Coordinates of C-alpha atoms in Angstrom, one line a residue:
X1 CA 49.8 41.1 5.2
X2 CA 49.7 37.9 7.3
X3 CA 50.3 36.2 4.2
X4 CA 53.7 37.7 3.8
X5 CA 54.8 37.8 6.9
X6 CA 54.6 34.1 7.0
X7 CA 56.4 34.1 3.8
X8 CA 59.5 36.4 5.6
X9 CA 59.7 34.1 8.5
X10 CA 59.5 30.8 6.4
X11 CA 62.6 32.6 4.4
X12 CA 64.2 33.6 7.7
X13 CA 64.3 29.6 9.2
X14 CA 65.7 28.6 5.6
X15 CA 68.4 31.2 5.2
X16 CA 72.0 30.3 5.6
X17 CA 74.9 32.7 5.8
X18 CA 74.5 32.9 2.4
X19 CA 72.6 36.4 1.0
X20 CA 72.2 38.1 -2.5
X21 CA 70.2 40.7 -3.7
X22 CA 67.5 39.8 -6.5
X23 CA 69.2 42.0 -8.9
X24 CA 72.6 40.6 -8.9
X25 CA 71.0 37.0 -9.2
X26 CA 67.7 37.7 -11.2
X27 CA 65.6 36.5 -8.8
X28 CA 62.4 38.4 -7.8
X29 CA 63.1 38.4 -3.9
X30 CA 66.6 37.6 -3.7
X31 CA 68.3 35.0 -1.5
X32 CA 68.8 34.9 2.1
X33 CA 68.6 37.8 4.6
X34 CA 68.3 40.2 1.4
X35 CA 65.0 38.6 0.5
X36 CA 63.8 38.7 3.9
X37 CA 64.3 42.7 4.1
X38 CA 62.8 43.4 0.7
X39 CA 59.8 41.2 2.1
X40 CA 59.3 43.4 4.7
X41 CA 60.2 46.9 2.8
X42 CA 57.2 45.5 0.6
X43 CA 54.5 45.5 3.7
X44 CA 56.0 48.8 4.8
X45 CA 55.6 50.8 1.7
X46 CA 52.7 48.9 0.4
X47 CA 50.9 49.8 4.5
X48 CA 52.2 53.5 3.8
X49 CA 51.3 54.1 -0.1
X50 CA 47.8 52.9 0.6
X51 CA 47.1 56.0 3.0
X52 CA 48.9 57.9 0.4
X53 CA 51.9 58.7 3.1
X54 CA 54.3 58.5 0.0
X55 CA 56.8 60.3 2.5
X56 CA 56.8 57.4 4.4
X57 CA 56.7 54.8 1.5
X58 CA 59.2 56.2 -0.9
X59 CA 62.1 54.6 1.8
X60 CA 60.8 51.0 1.1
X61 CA 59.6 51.6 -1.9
X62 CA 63.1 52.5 -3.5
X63 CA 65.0 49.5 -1.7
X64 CA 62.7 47.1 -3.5
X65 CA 63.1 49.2 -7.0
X66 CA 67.1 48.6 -6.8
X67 CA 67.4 45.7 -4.5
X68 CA 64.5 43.5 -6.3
X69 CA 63.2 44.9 -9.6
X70 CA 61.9 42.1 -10.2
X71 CA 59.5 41.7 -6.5
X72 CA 56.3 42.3 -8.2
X73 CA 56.1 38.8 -10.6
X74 CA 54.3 39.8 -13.5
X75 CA 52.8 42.7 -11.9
X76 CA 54.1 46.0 -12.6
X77 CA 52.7 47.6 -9.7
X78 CA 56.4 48.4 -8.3
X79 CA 56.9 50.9 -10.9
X80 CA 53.3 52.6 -11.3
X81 CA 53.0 52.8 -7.3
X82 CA 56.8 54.4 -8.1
X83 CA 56.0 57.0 -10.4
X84 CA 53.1 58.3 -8.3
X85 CA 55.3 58.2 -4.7
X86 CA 58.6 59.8 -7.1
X87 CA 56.1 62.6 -8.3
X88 CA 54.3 63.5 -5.5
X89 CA 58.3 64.2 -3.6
X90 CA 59.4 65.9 -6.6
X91 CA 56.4 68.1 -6.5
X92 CA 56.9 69.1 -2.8
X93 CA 60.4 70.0 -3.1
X94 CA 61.4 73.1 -3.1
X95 CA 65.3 72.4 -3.2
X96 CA 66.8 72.4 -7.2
X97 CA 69.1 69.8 -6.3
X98 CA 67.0 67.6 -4.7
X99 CA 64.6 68.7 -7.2
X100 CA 66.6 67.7 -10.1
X101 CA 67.6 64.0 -8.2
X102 CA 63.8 63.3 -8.0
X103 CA 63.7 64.0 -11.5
X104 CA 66.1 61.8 -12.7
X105 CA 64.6 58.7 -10.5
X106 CA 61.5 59.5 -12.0
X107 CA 63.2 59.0 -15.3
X108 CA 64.9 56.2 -14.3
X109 CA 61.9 54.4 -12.9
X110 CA 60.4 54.4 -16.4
X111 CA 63.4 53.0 -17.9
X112 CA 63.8 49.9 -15.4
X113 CA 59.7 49.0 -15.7
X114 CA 61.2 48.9 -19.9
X115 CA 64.1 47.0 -19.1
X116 CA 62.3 44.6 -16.9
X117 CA 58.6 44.9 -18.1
X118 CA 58.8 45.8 -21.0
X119 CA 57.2 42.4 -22.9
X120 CA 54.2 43.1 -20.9
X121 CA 51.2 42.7 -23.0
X122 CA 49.1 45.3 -21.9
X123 CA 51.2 47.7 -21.1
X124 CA 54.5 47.4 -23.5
X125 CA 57.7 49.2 -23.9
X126 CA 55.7 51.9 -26.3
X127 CA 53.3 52.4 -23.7
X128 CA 56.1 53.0 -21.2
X129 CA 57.9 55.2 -23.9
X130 CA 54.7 57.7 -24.0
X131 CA 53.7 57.9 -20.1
X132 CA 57.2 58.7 -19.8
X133 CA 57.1 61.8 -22.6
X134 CA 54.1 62.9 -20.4
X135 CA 55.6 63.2 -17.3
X136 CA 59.1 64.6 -19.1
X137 CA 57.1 67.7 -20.9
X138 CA 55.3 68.1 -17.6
X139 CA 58.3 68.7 -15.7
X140 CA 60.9 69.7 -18.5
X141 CA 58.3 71.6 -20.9
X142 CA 60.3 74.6 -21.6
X143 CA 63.5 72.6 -22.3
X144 CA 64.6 72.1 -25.7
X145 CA 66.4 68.7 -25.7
X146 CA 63.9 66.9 -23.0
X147 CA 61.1 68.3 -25.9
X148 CA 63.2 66.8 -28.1
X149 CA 63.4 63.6 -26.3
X150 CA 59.9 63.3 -25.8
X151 CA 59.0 64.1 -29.1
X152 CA 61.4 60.5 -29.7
X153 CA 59.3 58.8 -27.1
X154 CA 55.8 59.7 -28.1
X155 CA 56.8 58.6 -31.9
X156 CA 57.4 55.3 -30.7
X157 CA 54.6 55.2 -28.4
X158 CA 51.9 55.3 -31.7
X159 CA 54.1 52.2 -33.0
X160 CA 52.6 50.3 -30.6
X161 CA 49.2 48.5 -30.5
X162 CA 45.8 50.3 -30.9
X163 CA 44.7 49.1 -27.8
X164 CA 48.1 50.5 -25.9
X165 CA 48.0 53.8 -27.0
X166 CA 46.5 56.4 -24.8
X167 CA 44.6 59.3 -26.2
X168 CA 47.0 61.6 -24.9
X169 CA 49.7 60.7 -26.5
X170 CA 49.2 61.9 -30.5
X171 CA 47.6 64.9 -28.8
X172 CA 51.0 65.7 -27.6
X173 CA 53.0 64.3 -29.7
X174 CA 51.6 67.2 -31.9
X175 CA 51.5 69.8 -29.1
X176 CA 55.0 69.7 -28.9
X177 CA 56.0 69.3 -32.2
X178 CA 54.1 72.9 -32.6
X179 CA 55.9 74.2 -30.0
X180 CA 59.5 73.1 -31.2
X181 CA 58.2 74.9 -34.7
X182 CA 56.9 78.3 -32.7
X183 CA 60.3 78.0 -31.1
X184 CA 62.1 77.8 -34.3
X185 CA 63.5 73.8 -33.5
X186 CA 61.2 72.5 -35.9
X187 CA 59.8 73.0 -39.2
X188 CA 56.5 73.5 -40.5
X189 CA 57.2 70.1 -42.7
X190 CA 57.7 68.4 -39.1
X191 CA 54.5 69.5 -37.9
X192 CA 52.2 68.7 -41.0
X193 CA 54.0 65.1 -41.1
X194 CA 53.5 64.9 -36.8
X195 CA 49.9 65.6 -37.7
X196 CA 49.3 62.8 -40.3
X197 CA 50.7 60.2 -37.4
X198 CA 48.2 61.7 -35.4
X199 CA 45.4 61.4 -37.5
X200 CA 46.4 58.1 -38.8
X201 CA 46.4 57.4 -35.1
X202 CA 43.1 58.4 -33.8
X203 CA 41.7 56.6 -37.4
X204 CA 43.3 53.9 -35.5
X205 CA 41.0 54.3 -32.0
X206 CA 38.0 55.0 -33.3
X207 CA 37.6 51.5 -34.6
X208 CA 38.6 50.0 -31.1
X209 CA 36.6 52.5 -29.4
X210 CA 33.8 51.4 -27.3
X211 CA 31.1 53.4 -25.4
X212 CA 32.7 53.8 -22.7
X213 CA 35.8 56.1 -24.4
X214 CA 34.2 57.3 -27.1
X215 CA 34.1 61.0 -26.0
X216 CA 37.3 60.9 -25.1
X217 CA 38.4 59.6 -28.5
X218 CA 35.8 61.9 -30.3
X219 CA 37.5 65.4 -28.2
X220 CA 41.2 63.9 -28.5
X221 CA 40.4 64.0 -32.7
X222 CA 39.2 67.0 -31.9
X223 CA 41.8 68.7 -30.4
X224 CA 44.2 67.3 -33.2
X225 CA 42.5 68.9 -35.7
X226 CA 42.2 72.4 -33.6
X227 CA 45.6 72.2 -33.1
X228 CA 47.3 71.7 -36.6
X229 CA 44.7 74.5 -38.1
X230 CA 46.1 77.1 -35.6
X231 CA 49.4 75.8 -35.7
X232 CA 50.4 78.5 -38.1
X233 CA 52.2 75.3 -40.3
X234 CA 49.2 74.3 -42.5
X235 CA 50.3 77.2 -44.8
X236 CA 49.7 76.5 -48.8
X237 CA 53.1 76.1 -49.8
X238 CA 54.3 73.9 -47.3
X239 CA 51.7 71.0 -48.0
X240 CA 52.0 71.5 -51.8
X241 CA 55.9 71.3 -51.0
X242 CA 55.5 68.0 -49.2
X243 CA 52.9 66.0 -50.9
X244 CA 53.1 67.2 -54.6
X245 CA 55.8 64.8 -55.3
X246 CA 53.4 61.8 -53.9
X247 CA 50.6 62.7 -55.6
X248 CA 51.2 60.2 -58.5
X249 CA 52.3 57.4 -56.4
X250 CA 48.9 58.0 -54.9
X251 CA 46.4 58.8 -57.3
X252 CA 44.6 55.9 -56.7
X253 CA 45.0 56.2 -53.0
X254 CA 41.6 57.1 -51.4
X255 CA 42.6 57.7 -48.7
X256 CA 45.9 59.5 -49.3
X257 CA 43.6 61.9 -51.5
X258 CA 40.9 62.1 -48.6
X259 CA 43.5 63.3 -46.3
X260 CA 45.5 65.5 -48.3
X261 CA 42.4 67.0 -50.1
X262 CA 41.1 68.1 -46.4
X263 CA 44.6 69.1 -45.4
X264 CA 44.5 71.8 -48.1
X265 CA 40.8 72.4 -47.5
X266 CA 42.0 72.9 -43.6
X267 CA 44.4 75.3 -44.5
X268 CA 42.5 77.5 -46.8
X269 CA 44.1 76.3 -49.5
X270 CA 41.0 75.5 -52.3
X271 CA 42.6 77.4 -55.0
X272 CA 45.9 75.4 -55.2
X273 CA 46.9 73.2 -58.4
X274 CA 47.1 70.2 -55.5
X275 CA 43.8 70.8 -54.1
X276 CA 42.1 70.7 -57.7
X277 CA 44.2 67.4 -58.3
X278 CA 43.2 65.5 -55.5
X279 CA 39.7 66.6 -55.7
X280 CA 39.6 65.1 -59.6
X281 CA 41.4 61.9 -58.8
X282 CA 38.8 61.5 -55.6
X283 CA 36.1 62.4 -57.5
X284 CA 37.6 59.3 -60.5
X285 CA 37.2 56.9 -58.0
X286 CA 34.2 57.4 -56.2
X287 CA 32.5 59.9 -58.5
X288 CA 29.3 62.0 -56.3
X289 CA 27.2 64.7 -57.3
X290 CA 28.6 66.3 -54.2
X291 CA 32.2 65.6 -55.5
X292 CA 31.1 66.6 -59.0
X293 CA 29.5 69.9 -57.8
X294 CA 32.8 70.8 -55.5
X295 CA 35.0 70.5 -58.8
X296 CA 32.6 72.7 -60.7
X297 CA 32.5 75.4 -58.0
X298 CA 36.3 75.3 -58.2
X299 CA 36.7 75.7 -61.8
X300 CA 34.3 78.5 -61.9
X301 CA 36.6 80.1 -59.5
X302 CA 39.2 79.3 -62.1
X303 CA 37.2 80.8 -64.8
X304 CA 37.8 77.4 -66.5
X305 CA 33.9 77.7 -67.6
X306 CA 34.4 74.5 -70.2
X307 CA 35.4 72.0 -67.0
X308 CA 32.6 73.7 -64.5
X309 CA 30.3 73.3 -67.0
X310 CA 31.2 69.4 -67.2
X311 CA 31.5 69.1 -63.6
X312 CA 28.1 70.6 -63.1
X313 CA 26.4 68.4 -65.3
X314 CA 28.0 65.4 -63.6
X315 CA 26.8 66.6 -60.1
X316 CA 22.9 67.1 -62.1
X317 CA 23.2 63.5 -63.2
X318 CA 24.1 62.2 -60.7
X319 CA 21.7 63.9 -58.1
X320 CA 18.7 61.9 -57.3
X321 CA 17.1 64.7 -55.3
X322 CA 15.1 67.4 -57.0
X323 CA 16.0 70.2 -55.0
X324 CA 19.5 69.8 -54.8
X325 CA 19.4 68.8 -58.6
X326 CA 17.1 72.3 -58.9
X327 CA 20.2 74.3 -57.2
X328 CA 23.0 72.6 -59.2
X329 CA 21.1 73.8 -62.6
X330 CA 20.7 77.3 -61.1
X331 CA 24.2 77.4 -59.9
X332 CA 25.4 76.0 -63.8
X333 CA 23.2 79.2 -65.2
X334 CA 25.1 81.6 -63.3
X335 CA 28.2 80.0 -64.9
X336 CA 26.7 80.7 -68.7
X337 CA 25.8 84.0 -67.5
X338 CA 29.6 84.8 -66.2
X339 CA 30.6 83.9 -69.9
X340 CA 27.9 85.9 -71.7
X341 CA 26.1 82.8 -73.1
X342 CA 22.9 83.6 -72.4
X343 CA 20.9 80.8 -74.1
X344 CA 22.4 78.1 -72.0
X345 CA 21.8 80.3 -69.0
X346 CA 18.1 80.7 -69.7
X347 CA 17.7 77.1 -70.6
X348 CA 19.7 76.2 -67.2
X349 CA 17.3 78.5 -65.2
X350 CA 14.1 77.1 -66.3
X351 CA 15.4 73.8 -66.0
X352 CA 15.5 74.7 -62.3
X353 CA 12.0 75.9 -62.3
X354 CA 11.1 72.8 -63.7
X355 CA 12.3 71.1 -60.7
X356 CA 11.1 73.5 -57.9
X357 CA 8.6 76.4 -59.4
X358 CA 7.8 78.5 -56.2
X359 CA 11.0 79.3 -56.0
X360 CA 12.2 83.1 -56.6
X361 CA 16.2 82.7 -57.1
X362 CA 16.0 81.2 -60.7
X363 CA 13.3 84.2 -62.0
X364 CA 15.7 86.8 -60.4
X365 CA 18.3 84.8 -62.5
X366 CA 16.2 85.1 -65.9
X367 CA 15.7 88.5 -64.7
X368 CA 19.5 89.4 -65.0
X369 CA 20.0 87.7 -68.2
X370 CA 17.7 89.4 -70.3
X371 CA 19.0 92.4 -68.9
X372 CA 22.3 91.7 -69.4
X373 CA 21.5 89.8 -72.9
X374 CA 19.0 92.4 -74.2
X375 CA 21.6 94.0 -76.2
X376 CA 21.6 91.5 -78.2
X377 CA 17.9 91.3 -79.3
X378 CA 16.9 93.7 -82.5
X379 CA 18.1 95.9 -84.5
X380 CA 18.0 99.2 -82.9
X381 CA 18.3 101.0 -79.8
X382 CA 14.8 100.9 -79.4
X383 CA 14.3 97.2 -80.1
X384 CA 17.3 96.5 -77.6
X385 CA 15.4 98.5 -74.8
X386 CA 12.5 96.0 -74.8
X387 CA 14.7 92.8 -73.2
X388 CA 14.1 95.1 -70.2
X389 CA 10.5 94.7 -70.1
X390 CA 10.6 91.2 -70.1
X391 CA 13.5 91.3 -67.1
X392 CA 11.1 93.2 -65.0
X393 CA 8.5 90.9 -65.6
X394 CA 10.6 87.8 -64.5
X395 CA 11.8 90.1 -61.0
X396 CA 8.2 90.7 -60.3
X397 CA 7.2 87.0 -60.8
X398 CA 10.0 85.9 -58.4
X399 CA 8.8 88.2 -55.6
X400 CA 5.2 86.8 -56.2
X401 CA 6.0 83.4 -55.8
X402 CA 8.7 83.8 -53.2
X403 CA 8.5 86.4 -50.6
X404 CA 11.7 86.1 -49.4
X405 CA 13.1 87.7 -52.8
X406 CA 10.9 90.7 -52.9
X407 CA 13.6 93.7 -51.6
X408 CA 16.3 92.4 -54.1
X409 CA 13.4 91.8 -56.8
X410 CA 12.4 95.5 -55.7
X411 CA 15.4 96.4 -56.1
X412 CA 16.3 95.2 -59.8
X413 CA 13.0 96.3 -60.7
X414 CA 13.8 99.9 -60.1
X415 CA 17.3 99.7 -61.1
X416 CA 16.3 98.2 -64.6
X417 CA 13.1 100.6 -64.8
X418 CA 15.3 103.6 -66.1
X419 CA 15.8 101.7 -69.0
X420 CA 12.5 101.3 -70.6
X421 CA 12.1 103.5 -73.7
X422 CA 10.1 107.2 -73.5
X423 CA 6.4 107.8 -73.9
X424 CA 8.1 110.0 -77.0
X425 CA 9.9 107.2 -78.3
X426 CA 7.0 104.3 -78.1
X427 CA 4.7 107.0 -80.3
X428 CA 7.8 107.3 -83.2
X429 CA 7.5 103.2 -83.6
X430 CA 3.6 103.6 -83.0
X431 CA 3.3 101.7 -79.6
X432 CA 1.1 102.5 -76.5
X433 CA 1.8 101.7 -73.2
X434 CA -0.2 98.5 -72.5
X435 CA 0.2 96.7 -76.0
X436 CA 1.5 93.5 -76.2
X437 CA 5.2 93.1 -77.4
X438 CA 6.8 89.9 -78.7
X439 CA 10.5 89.9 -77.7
X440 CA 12.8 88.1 -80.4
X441 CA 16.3 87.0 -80.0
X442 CA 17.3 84.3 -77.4
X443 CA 14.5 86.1 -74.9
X444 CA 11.3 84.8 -77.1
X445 CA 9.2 85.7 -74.5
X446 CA 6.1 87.9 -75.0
X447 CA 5.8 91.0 -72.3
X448 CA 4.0 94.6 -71.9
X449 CA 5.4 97.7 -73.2
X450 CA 5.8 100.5 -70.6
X451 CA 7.8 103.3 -70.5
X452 CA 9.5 105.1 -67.9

């Protein structure tokens, strides 16, 4: 303070008649008795802003921000000690008028830190842009064309540097958007694209994130994401509406197909011609077993049993673990078995076993097809009954090996047990209950004859 003051007086023995404001001339203080009052406003408001007396320092304060813009040097202190002083008065009003005039300075202050500051390194024109599109929807939220304004604002604010942006602003940026689409002043196409900026954007500050910000980067992604998926925009049409023309230009694009692929995923939208599309050009580039498996699990869906088949054997090839390899040939059995090819389906199965034996699923799956396939086997009805024998066998080995399948193998057992052929019928063909029985056919398994 002493400091200053010594600078006022040294200004007061050198003044002439002579006295211009800093704005007219450009200068920071001004010339002459002007810059000797803007001096002084300076220790006044500064003293007064310091105990948070904003009452007292928005006086001072404001003949500096027209007088002098430029009072602060390189520091922009004039204009963030501004914002807080104009808010804190706007907030306390109660009059509209007044209201409304604390508004617009608050507005206006933004603008002159651009026009003035706006080069500033650290905190640039598109940083200015954003802080301004927070304050605007916080006092203007339910109007249409300050939404609309902001919405301008906070666009250019993720133009800017990484290291500029604040975490609020794509959060927002989105926010609004959604609520210009709820409010039928944007469309659902304006809220998917708003939500690729933002996720471009907080791709963009996780790799300057340090440990200090990185929760706050990690629940700003969040909330983008939780956001756009309740939204009500991510609908299926609308993405395949926007991005199905792109998809050739971007084939190639991993990370076009990364995005767009969990777009559609996002928005429940597995079954669409896009979703498939993306998934086979990702899966071309950077072919996975997990990749692999996804596109097999779709095409089943599809009933397209020739791709899942081919998918499934991709996702087994390439799968260096047994047990996930183990469920991927279970999972490709129950494919043969949707399309009656029962062979393939028992081979699958015990290709499974072969890769994790105490485990129940793939005999409860061996089980099904010899039920299902027994039809098949012999020449009579007789003959045909005796695929059930060996089903039942195959349900009561997976209970015994894997407790955790015994109700459902219980289950099958008794559902299947009607089947079996009459104590009347075994003595026509000469059998006794206990005999051994060699199944033929696809089964070729050897079983137990029983009867009901």
């Amino acid at each position: 303070m002493k400091k200053t003051i010594f600078i006022a007086a040294t200004m007061l023995m050198a003044t002439t008649a002579f006295a211009q404001k800093g704005v007219e001339d450009g200068s920071r203080y001004g010339h002459g008795q002007d810059s000797i009052d803007v001096v002084l406003a300076n220790v006044r408001y500064t003293d007064a802003f310091k105990l948070k007396n904003y009452e007292a320092a928005y006086p001072d304060w404001l003949k500096i921000f027209n007088e002098a813009p430029l009072f602060k040097g390189k520091a922009s202190t004039l204009y963030s000690q501004g914002v807080t002083i104009v808010k804190s008065l706007y907030q306390k009003e109660k009059d509209a008028a007044k209201k409304a005039e604390f508004f617009a300075l608050l507005m206006k202050t933004y603008d002159q830190r651009m026009k003035y500051y706006g080069d500033n390194a650290t905190y640039p024109t598109t940083y200015i842009k954003g802080m301004k599109a927070l304050d605007m929807l916080a006092f203007k939220g339910d109007d249409v064309a300050s939404m609309k304004e902001a919405n301008e604002l906070l666009a250019a604010s993720l133009t800017g540097a990484p290291k500029t942006i604040q975490a609020a602003f794509p959060v927002k940026y989105l926010e609004n958007t959604i609520d210009l689409f709820k409010s039928q002043n944007a469309t659902a196409e304006d809220v998917v694209k708003v939500y690729m900026k933002a996720s471009d954007t907080m791709k963009e500050l996780e790799k300057i994130q340090t440990e200090k910000n990185a929760d706050v980067i990690a629940d700003t992604k969040a909330q983008v994401e939780q956001r756009f998926a309740s939204s009500g925009a991510a609908d299926c049409e609308t993405i395949a509406n926007i991005f199905g023309p792109q998809l050739d230009a971007n084939k190639d694009n991993i990370d076009w197909l990364r995005f767009i692929n969990r777009l559609l995923d996002k928005g429940d939208c597995t079954e669409s011609d896009l979703f498939y599309a993306t998934s086979e050009h990702m899966h071309a580039i950077e072919p996975a077993a997990s990749s692999a498996r996804g596109l097999a699990r779709m095409y089943m869906k599809r009933n397209d049993i020739d791709k899942s088949v081919s998918y499934y054997n991709q996702a087994i090839e390439l799968e260096t673990e047994d047990l996930s390899k183990a469920k991927y040939y279970l999972e490709l059995s129950t494919v043969y078995f949707s399309a009656s090819q029962f062979a393939a389906a028992k081979a699958a199965a015990y290709n499974a076993l072969k890769l994790r034996d105490a485990w129940g699923q793939p005999y409860l799956m061996l089980g099904r097809i010899y039920a299902a396939g027994s039809k098949l086997v012999g020449t009579d009805d007789w003959e045909k009954r005796a695929g059930y024998w060996v089903a039942c066998d195959k349900f009561a080995k997976a209970k015994a090996v894997d407790e955790s399948c015994a109700t459902e193998a219980n289950n099958l057992i008794s559902q299947y047990r009607q089947y079996f052929p009459a104590k009347e019928d075994l003595f026509m063909h000469g059998m006794q209950v206990g005999q051994s029985y060699s199944v033929g056919g696809f089964i070729g398994e050897s079983t137990t004859i029983r009867s009901k």
